[in-house]
CSV table of C-alpha atoms in Angstrom, one decimal:
chain,number,residue,atom,x,y,z
A,1,ALA,CA,126.0,91.8,46.6
A,2,GLN,CA,123.3,90.7,49.2
A,3,ARG,CA,122.7,93.5,51.8
A,4,VAL,CA,120.3,92.7,54.5
A,5,THR,CA,119.2,95.6,56.6
A,6,GLN,CA,117.2,95.9,59.8
A,7,PRO,CA,117.2,99.6,60.7
A,8,GLU,CA,116.0,99.4,64.8
A,9,LYS,CA,118.6,97.7,67.3
A,10,LEU,CA,116.2,97.3,70.0
A,11,LEU,CA,112.5,97.6,70.1
A,12,SER,CA,110.5,98.1,73.5
A,13,VAL,CA,106.9,97.3,73.4
A,14,PHE,CA,104.2,96.5,76.0
A,15,LYS,CA,102.3,92.7,76.5
A,16,GLY,CA,99.5,93.1,74.3
A,17,ALA,CA,101.0,95.7,71.8
A,18,PRO,CA,101.3,95.4,68.0
A,19,VAL,CA,104.9,94.9,67.0
A,20,GLU,CA,106.8,95.2,63.7
A,21,LEU,CA,110.2,94.4,63.2
A,22,LYS,CA,111.1,95.9,59.7
A,23,CYS,CA,114.0,94.0,57.4
A,24,ASN,CA,114.5,95.2,53.9
A,25,TYR,CA,116.7,94.0,51.4
A,26,SER,CA,119.2,94.2,48.6
A,27,TYR,CA,119.3,91.5,46.2
A,28,SER,CA,119.9,91.6,42.4
A,29,GLY,CA,117.5,88.5,41.6
A,30,SER,CA,115.2,86.6,43.7
A,31,PRO,CA,116.1,85.9,46.9
A,32,GLU,CA,114.7,83.4,49.9
A,33,LEU,CA,113.9,85.5,53.4
A,34,PHE,CA,114.2,84.0,56.6
A,35,TRP,CA,113.6,85.3,60.1
A,36,TYR,CA,115.5,83.7,63.2
A,37,VAL,CA,115.5,84.4,66.5
A,38,GLN,CA,117.8,84.1,69.6
A,39,TYR,CA,116.3,83.7,72.7
A,40,SER,CA,118.5,84.5,75.9
A,41,ARG,CA,120.9,82.2,76.3
A,42,GLN,CA,120.0,79.5,73.3
A,43,ARG,CA,120.8,79.0,70.0
A,44,LEU,CA,119.6,80.9,66.5
A,45,GLN,CA,116.7,79.2,65.1
A,46,LEU,CA,113.9,79.6,62.3
A,47,LEU,CA,111.3,81.6,62.9
A,48,LEU,CA,109.4,81.3,59.7
A,49,ARG,CA,110.2,81.6,56.0
A,50,HIS,CA,108.6,83.4,53.3
A,51,ILE,CA,108.3,80.7,50.5
A,52,SER,CA,106.1,78.6,53.4
A,53,ARG,CA,104.0,81.4,54.1
A,54,GLU,CA,103.4,80.2,57.8
A,55,SER,CA,102.3,81.5,60.9
A,56,ILE,CA,104.5,80.7,64.0
A,57,LYS,CA,103.9,82.1,67.0
A,58,GLY,CA,101.4,84.6,66.0
A,59,PHE,CA,104.1,86.0,63.3
A,60,THR,CA,103.9,86.9,60.2
A,61,ALA,CA,105.8,88.4,57.3
A,62,ASP,CA,104.9,89.3,53.5
A,63,LEU,CA,107.6,89.7,50.7
A,64,ASN,CA,107.2,92.5,49.3
A,65,LYS,CA,109.0,92.8,46.6
A,66,GLY,CA,108.6,96.3,45.3
A,67,GLU,CA,110.0,97.7,48.2
A,68,THR,CA,112.2,95.1,48.9
A,69,SER,CA,110.8,94.3,52.4
A,70,PHE,CA,110.5,91.5,54.8
A,71,HIS,CA,109.0,93.4,57.6
A,72,LEU,CA,108.0,90.2,61.0
A,73,LYS,CA,104.9,91.4,62.3
A,74,LYS,CA,102.5,90.3,65.4
A,75,PRO,CA,99.4,91.9,66.1
A,76,PHE,CA,99.7,91.0,70.2
A,77,ALA,CA,102.9,91.0,72.1
A,78,GLN,CA,103.7,88.6,74.4
A,79,GLU,CA,106.3,88.6,76.9
A,80,GLU,CA,107.7,85.5,76.0
A,81,ASP,CA,108.4,87.0,72.6
A,82,SER,CA,111.5,89.0,74.2
A,83,ALA,CA,114.6,88.0,72.0
A,84,MET,CA,117.0,88.9,69.4
A,85,TYR,CA,115.8,88.5,65.6
A,86,TYR,CA,117.7,88.2,62.4
A,87,CYS,CA,116.2,89.0,58.8
A,88,ALA,CA,118.5,86.8,56.7
A,89,LEU,CA,118.5,86.0,52.8
A,90,SER,CA,119.8,83.3,50.5
A,91,GLY,CA,120.3,84.1,46.7
A,92,THR,CA,119.4,82.3,43.9
A,93,GLY,CA,121.2,78.3,44.3
A,94,ARG,CA,123.0,79.0,47.7
A,95,ARG,CA,122.0,78.1,51.0
A,96,ALA,CA,124.2,79.9,53.0
A,97,LEU,CA,122.8,82.8,54.9
A,98,THR,CA,123.2,87.1,54.4
A,99,PHE,CA,122.1,88.2,58.4
A,100,GLY,CA,121.2,91.5,59.1
A,101,SER,CA,122.3,93.1,61.6
A,102,GLY,CA,119.6,92.1,64.4
A,103,THR,CA,116.8,94.0,66.5
A,104,ARG,CA,116.0,92.9,70.2
A,105,LEU,CA,112.6,92.9,70.8
A,106,GLN,CA,111.7,93.7,74.6
A,107,VAL,CA,107.8,93.1,75.5
A,108,GLN,CA,107.3,94.5,79.0
A,109,PRO,CA,104.5,93.4,80.9
B,1,GLY,CA,113.8,68.4,65.7
B,2,ALA,CA,117.7,68.6,64.3
B,3,VAL,CA,120.6,68.8,66.2
B,4,VAL,CA,124.0,70.3,65.9
B,5,SER,CA,126.6,70.6,68.5
B,6,GLN,CA,129.7,72.5,68.9
B,7,HIS,CA,132.7,71.7,71.2
B,8,PRO,CA,133.7,73.5,73.2
B,9,SER,CA,131.7,75.9,74.3
B,10,TRP,CA,134.0,78.1,75.2
B,11,VAL,CA,138.0,78.0,74.7
B,12,ILE,CA,141.0,80.7,75.7
B,13,CYS,CA,144.4,79.9,74.0
B,14,LYS,CA,147.8,82.1,74.2
B,15,SER,CA,148.7,83.7,70.4
B,16,GLY,CA,150.5,82.1,67.9
B,17,THR,CA,148.6,79.0,69.0
B,18,SER,CA,146.0,76.7,67.1
B,19,VAL,CA,142.8,75.7,68.0
B,20,LYS,CA,140.3,73.0,66.8
B,21,ILE,CA,136.1,73.6,67.0
B,22,GLU,CA,134.1,71.0,66.1
B,23,CYS,CA,130.4,71.4,65.2
B,24,ARG,CA,128.7,67.9,65.0
B,25,SER,CA,125.0,67.2,63.6
B,26,LEU,CA,123.8,64.3,66.0
B,27,ASP,CA,120.3,63.0,64.2
B,28,PHE,CA,120.6,63.3,60.7
B,29,GLN,CA,123.2,63.6,57.7
B,30,ALA,CA,124.7,67.7,56.7
B,31,THR,CA,125.6,67.7,53.8
B,32,THR,CA,126.6,71.2,54.0
B,33,MET,CA,127.9,73.0,57.1
B,34,PHE,CA,128.3,77.0,57.5
B,35,TRP,CA,130.7,78.8,59.5
B,36,TYR,CA,129.4,82.0,61.1
B,37,ARG,CA,131.4,84.8,63.1
B,38,GLN,CA,129.9,86.9,65.5
B,39,PHE,CA,131.3,90.1,66.9
B,40,PRO,CA,130.2,91.2,70.0
B,41,LYS,CA,126.9,93.0,69.3
B,42,GLN,CA,127.6,92.3,65.6
B,43,SER,CA,125.0,90.3,63.4
B,44,LEU,CA,126.4,86.8,62.0
B,45,MET,CA,129.0,87.3,59.2
B,46,LEU,CA,129.6,84.0,56.8
B,47,MET,CA,133.2,82.2,57.0
B,48,ALA,CA,133.1,79.7,54.6
B,49,THR,CA,130.4,77.4,53.0
B,50,SER,CA,131.5,73.0,53.5
B,51,ASN,CA,129.9,70.4,51.6
B,52,GLU,CA,131.0,66.4,52.5
B,53,GLY,CA,134.4,65.8,50.8
B,54,SER,CA,134.8,68.5,49.4
B,55,LYS,CA,137.1,72.0,49.8
B,56,ALA,CA,135.6,74.5,51.9
B,57,THR,CA,133.9,77.9,49.9
B,58,TYR,CA,135.5,80.6,51.9
B,59,GLU,CA,133.7,84.3,51.1
B,60,GLN,CA,136.1,87.4,50.1
B,61,GLY,CA,138.2,88.4,52.7
B,62,VAL,CA,138.2,85.5,55.2
B,63,GLU,CA,142.3,83.6,55.0
B,64,LYS,CA,141.7,79.6,54.2
B,65,ASP,CA,145.1,79.1,55.5
B,66,LYS,CA,144.1,80.9,58.6
B,67,PHE,CA,141.0,79.0,59.1
B,68,LEU,CA,141.4,75.4,57.9
B,69,ILE,CA,137.6,74.0,57.6
B,70,ASN,CA,137.4,70.2,57.3
B,71,HIS,CA,134.7,67.7,56.2
B,72,ALA,CA,135.9,64.4,56.3
B,73,SER,CA,131.8,63.1,57.5
B,74,LEU,CA,128.4,63.2,56.9
B,75,THR,CA,128.2,64.6,60.7
B,76,LEU,CA,131.2,66.6,61.3
B,77,SER,CA,133.1,69.6,60.0
B,78,THR,CA,136.4,71.1,61.9
B,79,LEU,CA,137.4,74.6,62.1
B,80,THR,CA,140.9,75.3,63.3
B,81,VAL,CA,142.5,78.5,64.2
B,82,THR,CA,146.2,78.4,62.9
B,83,SER,CA,148.5,81.0,64.7
B,84,ALA,CA,145.3,82.4,66.8
B,85,HIS,CA,145.7,86.2,67.3
B,86,PRO,CA,143.5,88.7,70.1
B,87,GLU,CA,141.7,89.8,66.9
B,88,ASP,CA,140.4,86.3,66.0
B,89,SER,CA,138.8,86.6,69.1
B,90,SER,CA,135.0,86.0,68.8
B,91,PHE,CA,131.4,83.5,68.7
B,92,TYR,CA,131.9,81.7,66.0
B,93,ILE,CA,128.6,79.3,65.2
B,94,CYS,CA,128.2,76.5,62.5
B,95,SER,CA,125.0,75.5,61.4
B,96,ALA,CA,124.1,72.2,58.6
B,97,THR,CA,122.0,71.4,56.1
B,98,GLY,CA,120.8,68.5,55.4
B,99,ARG,CA,120.5,66.4,51.7
B,100,ASP,CA,116.5,67.5,51.3
B,101,ASN,CA,115.9,69.4,53.6
B,102,TYR,CA,116.8,73.6,53.2
B,103,GLU,CA,116.2,74.7,56.5
B,104,GLN,CA,119.6,75.4,58.5
B,105,TYR,CA,120.1,74.2,62.2
B,106,PHE,CA,122.8,76.3,64.1
B,107,GLY,CA,124.7,74.9,66.9
B,108,PRO,CA,125.4,76.7,70.2
B,109,GLY,CA,128.5,78.3,68.8
B,110,THR,CA,131.8,78.1,70.8
B,111,ARG,CA,133.2,81.6,71.9
B,112,LEU,CA,137.0,81.7,71.6
B,113,THR,CA,139.2,84.0,73.3
B,114,VAL,CA,143.3,84.3,72.5
B,115,THR,CA,145.2,86.1,75.1
C-alpha cells in the first residue's frame, strides 16, 4: 500500500526565514511525487513535481529515495507563501494521487 | 491554464434523497477524472477514477452503488450520492487530466450537507 506522511500540521515562520515542509512516503515501486498548494479560499493547484526538477515560486523539493522523502524547501519565506501544502504520490502507471494530511504554513511579518 | 468547474458549490439535502454533483473541464478534454472526498481538517481521499466512456474504478471501501459516477463525455463527469445520510456530509472535489498531460487540474469542490 502507498502512504504519504506529513508530520507537521502547522509550521509557523517569520518572513525571510527558511522553510522546510517535511514529506515521507512509502511505496514499493517507483513513485512520482508532487507538492500541491491551496491558498485561502482557492482550489488545489500543483506547485511542483519531482520529475520536472523545477523551482516554482522559490520552492524546491528533492526526491531522496534512500530516506523515502520529498521535503519542500524555500530559503526565504514570504507572507504570500502562507497556505496549505499537500504532498502527494502517484504509483507506477497510475495517475490517481495519494495525499498526505497537509501542512499549514503561516509566514508572519 | 486548464480550468475545472464544479456545480453546485454547496448543497444541502435531506436524509434519504439523492444529490448530483457535476464536474466539467472547461477548456480541455478530460480523458480521466478523479473524485476525492475531504473531511474537515483532513486530507483528500481518492474515491474513484473514471475514464471517459467506461465504468469508474472505485477505491477500496467506497460503495459504488452509493456513489454513482458517470463520465459520459470528455468534458463532464457526475457524482451522484444516492440515499444520502448525514455521514455523507463532506467536501467533494474532482480533478481532471487531459490526454497528453499528466497534471491533475482540480475543481473548487462541492460542500454537501445532509440533514
